[in-house]
Amino acid sequence: MTNRNPDLSLRLVGEQSEVAVVTLNRAAKRNALNDGLILALRDLFQNLPEGVRAAVVHGSGDHFCAGLDLSELSERDAAQGVLHSRMWHSALDCVEKGTVPVIAALHGAVVGGGLELASACHIRVADESTFYALPEGTRGIFVGGGGSVRVPKLIGVARMTDMMLTGRVYNAADGERIGLAQYLVPGGSALDKGIELATRIAANAPMTNFALMHALPRIAEQPADHGLFTEALMASVAQSAPEAKARVRAFLEGKAAKVQKS
Ligand code: 1HE
């Protein structure tokens, strides 16, 4: 692994070290994301160890992440500002469109760039202490880490506009209700739940995970006719993988789990 930034750590869990647990380690600064930490995230997700099949991102201390490190918001001209935002884009693209599904395990503040990081993940698990905000509006700036593309996909343009115009803060329960997180769990249990889900995801056929990460979001943005064609191509690729054939055969032979009523 190329990451040597002490503000970011990686540990492998699971019977075959198949789950990567990525920890933001800047609790004294509420895990605010400075340039070094953003680049370390990019490097880490570009170079996950072989054998890793799913990842969980969480924050140390009382908060997930306080967003952009405001102490680095120095004088930049327009071109430098664009390049800085593009650096965030490339790092968070490595999270969203990397090699494995990523779960954000949330607690405390998930604000500004912290929400942008969380929204680049595929699943968000929030504990009861979680709160969400986009204080960029009140700081006189704008989102720059992909938030204007990803957050409206979760909650819609109207809710994001309200968060930024009025400084509205959503608590954990309301966050789950509007779609900021898919799971709401008791205080202190988001990381455990995230690892549990990641372990389950790691056991999927790799082609299924690939299709969900790389085909589904693109299909959702295609015109229906194109989307249906892409879906057919992806379905055919997935079905023809030997692992899919083996899994279907196992079910037909009564050797695989049935879907259980929840
Ligand atoms: C920081 C940052 C930060 C804390 N950059 N240093 N994000 C924000 O506007 C959110 C700003 N932060 C907060 O509102 C609060 O810190 C929290 C609600 C997250 C946490 O509150 P609390 O009471 O636990 O901590 P604190 O006392 O406010 O902060 C502890 C230290 O962390 C303190 O430094 P210290 O040297 O005085 O101990 C804070 O200055 C420092 N700290 N947050 C720098 N964000 C790609 S564009 C994205 C654009 C954005 O993300 S804008 C939104 C930025």
Coordinates of C-alpha atoms and ligand atoms in Angstrom, one line a residue:
M1 CA 0.0 0.0 0.0
T2 CA 1.4 3.4 -0.9
N3 CA -0.5 5.4 1.8
R4 CA 1.9 6.6 4.5
N5 CA -0.2 9.4 5.9
P6 CA -0.8 8.9 9.7
D7 CA -4.1 10.6 9.4
L8 CA -5.5 7.6 7.4
S9 CA -5.2 4.0 8.5
L10 CA -6.1 0.7 6.9
R11 CA -6.7 -2.6 8.7
L12 CA -8.0 -5.8 7.2
V13 CA -10.7 -7.9 8.8
G14 CA -12.7 -11.0 8.0
E15 CA -11.7 -14.7 7.8
Q16 CA -9.7 -14.0 4.6
S17 CA -8.9 -10.4 5.3
E18 CA -11.5 -9.6 2.7
V19 CA -12.8 -6.4 4.3
A20 CA -10.7 -3.2 4.4
V21 CA -11.5 -0.9 7.4
V22 CA -10.4 2.6 6.5
T23 CA -10.1 5.1 9.4
L24 CA -9.9 8.8 9.3
N25 CA -7.5 9.5 12.1
R26 CA -7.6 13.3 12.7
A27 CA -10.0 13.3 15.7
A28 CA -8.4 16.5 17.1
K29 CA -9.6 18.3 14.0
R30 CA -12.8 16.4 13.7
N31 CA -11.3 14.4 10.8
A32 CA -11.3 17.6 8.6
L33 CA -10.0 16.7 5.2
N34 CA -6.8 18.5 4.3
D35 CA -5.1 18.0 0.9
G36 CA -2.8 15.3 2.3
L37 CA -5.7 13.3 3.6
I38 CA -7.7 13.6 0.3
L39 CA -4.7 12.4 -1.6
A40 CA -4.1 9.6 0.9
L41 CA -7.7 8.5 0.4
R42 CA -7.2 8.5 -3.4
D43 CA -4.0 6.5 -3.1
L44 CA -5.5 4.0 -0.7
F45 CA -8.5 3.3 -2.8
Q46 CA -6.4 3.0 -5.9
N47 CA -4.1 0.5 -4.2
L48 CA -6.3 -1.7 -2.0
P49 CA -4.5 -4.9 -1.1
E50 CA -5.2 -8.0 -3.3
G51 CA -8.0 -10.1 -1.8
V52 CA -10.0 -7.1 -0.5
R53 CA -13.6 -7.5 -1.6
A54 CA -15.4 -4.7 0.3
A55 CA -14.4 -1.6 2.4
V56 CA -15.8 0.4 5.3
V57 CA -14.8 4.0 5.9
H58 CA -15.3 5.6 9.3
G59 CA -14.0 8.4 11.5
S60 CA -12.1 8.3 14.8
G61 CA -13.3 10.3 17.8
D62 CA -16.8 11.7 18.2
H63 CA -17.4 12.6 14.5
F64 CA -17.2 11.1 11.1
C65 CA -15.9 14.1 9.3
A66 CA -16.1 17.9 9.6
G67 CA -15.5 18.4 5.8
L68 CA -12.9 20.5 4.1
D69 CA -10.0 21.6 6.3
L70 CA -10.9 25.3 6.4
S71 CA -7.5 26.3 7.6
E72 CA -6.2 25.3 4.1
L73 CA -8.8 27.5 2.3
S74 CA -6.1 29.9 1.2
E75 CA -6.1 32.5 -1.5
R76 CA -6.6 30.7 -4.8
D77 CA -7.2 32.1 -8.2
A78 CA -10.1 30.7 -10.2
A79 CA -7.9 28.2 -12.0
Q80 CA -6.3 26.9 -8.8
G81 CA -9.7 26.6 -7.3
V82 CA -10.9 24.5 -10.2
L83 CA -7.9 22.2 -9.9
H84 CA -8.4 21.9 -6.1
S85 CA -12.0 20.8 -6.6
R86 CA -10.9 18.4 -9.4
M87 CA -8.4 16.8 -7.0
W88 CA -11.4 16.1 -4.6
H89 CA -13.3 14.7 -7.6
S90 CA -10.6 12.3 -8.6
A91 CA -10.1 11.1 -5.0
L92 CA -13.8 10.5 -4.4
D93 CA -14.2 8.9 -7.9
C94 CA -11.6 6.4 -6.7
V95 CA -14.0 5.6 -3.8
E96 CA -17.2 5.4 -5.9
K97 CA -15.8 3.8 -9.0
G98 CA -12.9 1.8 -7.6
T99 CA -12.6 -1.9 -7.2
V100 CA -14.9 -2.7 -4.3
P101 CA -18.2 -1.6 -2.8
V102 CA -17.6 0.9 0.1
I103 CA -19.7 1.4 3.1
A104 CA -19.6 4.7 5.1
A105 CA -20.1 4.0 8.9
L106 CA -21.4 7.4 10.2
H107 CA -21.6 9.0 13.6
G108 CA -21.5 12.6 14.9
A109 CA -20.9 15.3 12.3
V110 CA -21.2 14.3 8.6
V111 CA -20.8 17.8 7.2
G112 CA -19.7 19.6 4.1
G113 CA -17.0 17.5 2.4
G114 CA -17.7 14.8 5.0
L115 CA -21.1 14.4 3.4
E116 CA -19.5 14.5 0.0
L117 CA -17.2 11.6 1.1
A118 CA -20.2 9.7 2.5
S119 CA -22.2 10.2 -0.6
A120 CA -19.4 8.7 -2.7
C121 CA -19.8 5.5 -0.8
H122 CA -22.3 2.8 -1.9
I123 CA -24.0 2.3 1.4
R124 CA -24.3 4.6 4.4
V125 CA -24.9 3.2 7.9
A126 CA -25.6 5.9 10.5
D127 CA -25.8 5.6 14.3
E128 CA -28.2 7.7 16.4
S129 CA -25.6 10.4 17.0
T130 CA -25.2 11.3 13.3
F131 CA -26.1 14.7 12.0
Y132 CA -25.8 16.0 8.5
A133 CA -25.2 19.6 7.2
L134 CA -23.8 21.5 4.2
P135 CA -22.4 24.6 5.9
E136 CA -20.8 25.7 2.7
G137 CA -23.7 28.1 2.2
T138 CA -23.1 29.8 5.5
R139 CA -19.3 29.9 4.9
G140 CA -19.8 31.8 1.6
I141 CA -18.5 28.9 -0.5
F142 CA -20.0 26.1 -2.6
V143 CA -19.6 22.3 -2.5
G144 CA -16.5 21.2 -4.5
G145 CA -16.1 17.5 -3.8
G146 CA -18.9 16.2 -6.0
G147 CA -21.7 17.1 -3.6
S148 CA -23.8 18.8 -6.2
V149 CA -23.8 15.6 -8.3
R150 CA -24.1 13.0 -5.6
V151 CA -26.2 14.5 -2.8
P152 CA -29.2 15.3 -5.1
K153 CA -29.2 11.7 -6.2
L154 CA -29.8 10.7 -2.5
I155 CA -32.3 13.4 -1.4
G156 CA -33.2 15.5 -4.4
V157 CA -32.3 19.0 -5.5
A158 CA -34.9 20.7 -3.4
R159 CA -33.6 19.3 -0.1
M160 CA -30.0 20.0 -0.9
T161 CA -30.9 23.6 -1.9
D162 CA -32.7 24.0 1.4
M163 CA -29.7 22.6 3.4
M164 CA -27.4 25.0 1.7
L165 CA -29.6 28.1 1.7
T166 CA -30.8 27.8 5.3
G167 CA -28.1 25.8 7.0
R168 CA -30.6 23.1 7.9
V169 CA -29.2 20.3 9.9
Y170 CA -30.8 16.8 9.6
N171 CA -30.6 14.4 12.6
A172 CA -30.0 10.7 12.2
A173 CA -33.6 9.6 12.1
D174 CA -34.6 12.3 9.6
G175 CA -31.4 11.6 7.6
E176 CA -32.5 8.0 7.2
R177 CA -36.1 9.0 6.3
I178 CA -35.0 11.3 3.5
G179 CA -32.4 8.9 2.1
L180 CA -29.0 10.2 3.4
A181 CA -28.4 6.8 5.0
Q182 CA -29.9 3.4 4.2
Y183 CA -29.4 2.1 7.7
L184 CA -30.0 3.7 11.2
V185 CA -28.5 1.8 14.1
P186 CA -28.0 2.4 17.8
G187 CA -25.3 4.7 19.0
G188 CA -21.8 3.3 18.8
S189 CA -22.7 0.4 16.5
A190 CA -22.3 1.8 13.0
L191 CA -18.8 0.4 12.4
D192 CA -19.9 -3.1 13.5
K193 CA -22.9 -3.0 11.3
G194 CA -20.8 -1.7 8.4
I195 CA -18.3 -4.5 8.8
E196 CA -21.2 -7.0 9.0
L197 CA -22.7 -5.7 5.7
A198 CA -19.2 -5.5 4.1
T199 CA -18.6 -9.2 5.0
R200 CA -21.8 -10.2 3.4
I201 CA -21.1 -8.1 0.2
A202 CA -17.6 -9.6 0.0
A203 CA -19.2 -13.0 -0.4
N204 CA -21.2 -12.0 -3.5
A205 CA -20.0 -13.0 -6.9
P206 CA -17.5 -10.4 -8.0
M207 CA -19.3 -9.7 -11.3
T208 CA -22.5 -8.8 -9.4
N209 CA -20.6 -6.3 -7.3
F210 CA -18.9 -4.9 -10.4
A211 CA -22.3 -4.6 -12.1
L212 CA -23.8 -2.7 -9.2
M213 CA -20.9 -0.3 -8.9
H214 CA -20.2 0.3 -12.5
A215 CA -23.3 -0.5 -14.6
L216 CA -26.3 0.4 -12.4
P217 CA -25.4 4.1 -11.8
R218 CA -24.7 4.6 -15.5
I219 CA -27.8 2.8 -16.6
A220 CA -29.8 5.0 -14.2
E221 CA -28.6 8.0 -16.1
Q222 CA -29.1 6.7 -19.6
P223 CA -32.3 7.2 -21.7
A224 CA -34.6 4.2 -21.1
D225 CA -33.9 2.5 -24.4
H226 CA -30.1 2.7 -23.9
G227 CA -30.4 1.7 -20.3
L228 CA -32.4 -1.4 -21.2
F229 CA -29.8 -2.4 -23.8
T230 CA -26.9 -1.8 -21.3
E231 CA -28.9 -3.9 -18.7
A232 CA -29.2 -6.7 -21.2
L233 CA -25.5 -6.7 -22.0
M234 CA -24.6 -6.6 -18.3
A235 CA -27.1 -9.4 -17.4
S236 CA -25.6 -11.5 -20.1
V237 CA -22.0 -10.9 -19.0
A238 CA -23.0 -11.7 -15.3
Q239 CA -24.9 -14.8 -16.2
S240 CA -22.1 -16.3 -18.3
A241 CA -19.6 -16.1 -15.4
P242 CA -18.8 -19.6 -14.1
E243 CA -19.6 -18.4 -10.5
A244 CA -23.1 -17.4 -11.5
K245 CA -23.8 -20.8 -13.0
A246 CA -22.5 -22.5 -9.9
R247 CA -24.6 -20.4 -7.6
V248 CA -27.8 -21.0 -9.6
R249 CA -27.1 -24.8 -9.7
A250 CA -26.5 -24.8 -6.0
F251 CA -30.0 -23.2 -5.4
L252 CA -31.7 -25.7 -7.8
E253 CA -30.0 -28.6 -5.9
G254 CA -31.3 -27.2 -2.6
K255 CA -27.8 -26.3 -1.4
A256 CA -28.1 -22.5 -1.3
A257 CA -30.1 -20.3 1.1
K258 CA -33.6 -19.3 0.3
V259 CA -34.8 -15.7 0.6
Q260 CA -36.2 -15.3 4.1
K261 CA -39.1 -13.1 5.1
S262 CA -37.7 -10.2 7.1
Ligands
1HE1 C1 -11.7 22.2 11.9 C2 -12.8 21.9 11.1 C3 -12.7 22.2 9.7 C4 -13.3 21.5 13.2 N1 -11.5 22.7 9.2 N2 -10.6 22.7 11.4 N3 -16.9 22.4 7.6 C5 -17.5 23.1 8.5 O1 -17.9 24.2 8.3 C6 -17.7 22.4 9.8 C7 -16.8 23.1 10.8 N4 -16.8 22.3 12.1 C8 -17.8 22.3 13.0 O2 -18.9 22.9 12.8 C9 -17.5 21.7 14.3 O3 -16.1 21.6 14.5 C10 -18.1 20.2 14.4 C11 -19.6 20.3 14.5 C12 -17.7 19.4 13.2 C13 -17.5 19.5 15.7 O4 -17.8 20.4 16.8 P1 -16.9 20.2 18.1 O5 -17.4 21.1 19.2 O6 -16.8 18.7 18.5 O7 -15.4 20.6 17.7 P2 -14.7 22.0 17.6 O8 -14.3 22.5 19.0 O9 -15.5 22.9 16.8 O10 -13.4 21.7 16.7 C14 -12.3 21.0 17.3 C15 -11.0 21.5 16.5 O11 -11.2 21.0 15.2 C16 -10.9 23.0 16.5 O12 -9.5 23.2 16.4 P3 -8.7 23.7 17.7 O13 -7.3 23.9 17.2 O14 -9.3 25.0 18.2 O15 -8.8 22.6 18.7 C17 -11.5 23.3 15.1 O16 -11.0 24.5 14.6 C18 -11.1 22.2 14.3 N5 -12.0 21.9 13.1 N6 -13.8 21.4 11.9 C19 -10.5 23.0 10.1 N7 -13.7 21.9 8.9 C20 -14.5 20.1 -1.3 S1 -15.3 21.4 -0.8 C21 -16.0 21.0 0.8 C22 -16.4 22.2 1.5 C23 -16.6 22.0 2.9 O17 -16.5 21.0 3.5 S2 -17.1 23.4 3.7 C24 -17.6 22.9 5.3 C25 -16.5 22.8 6.3

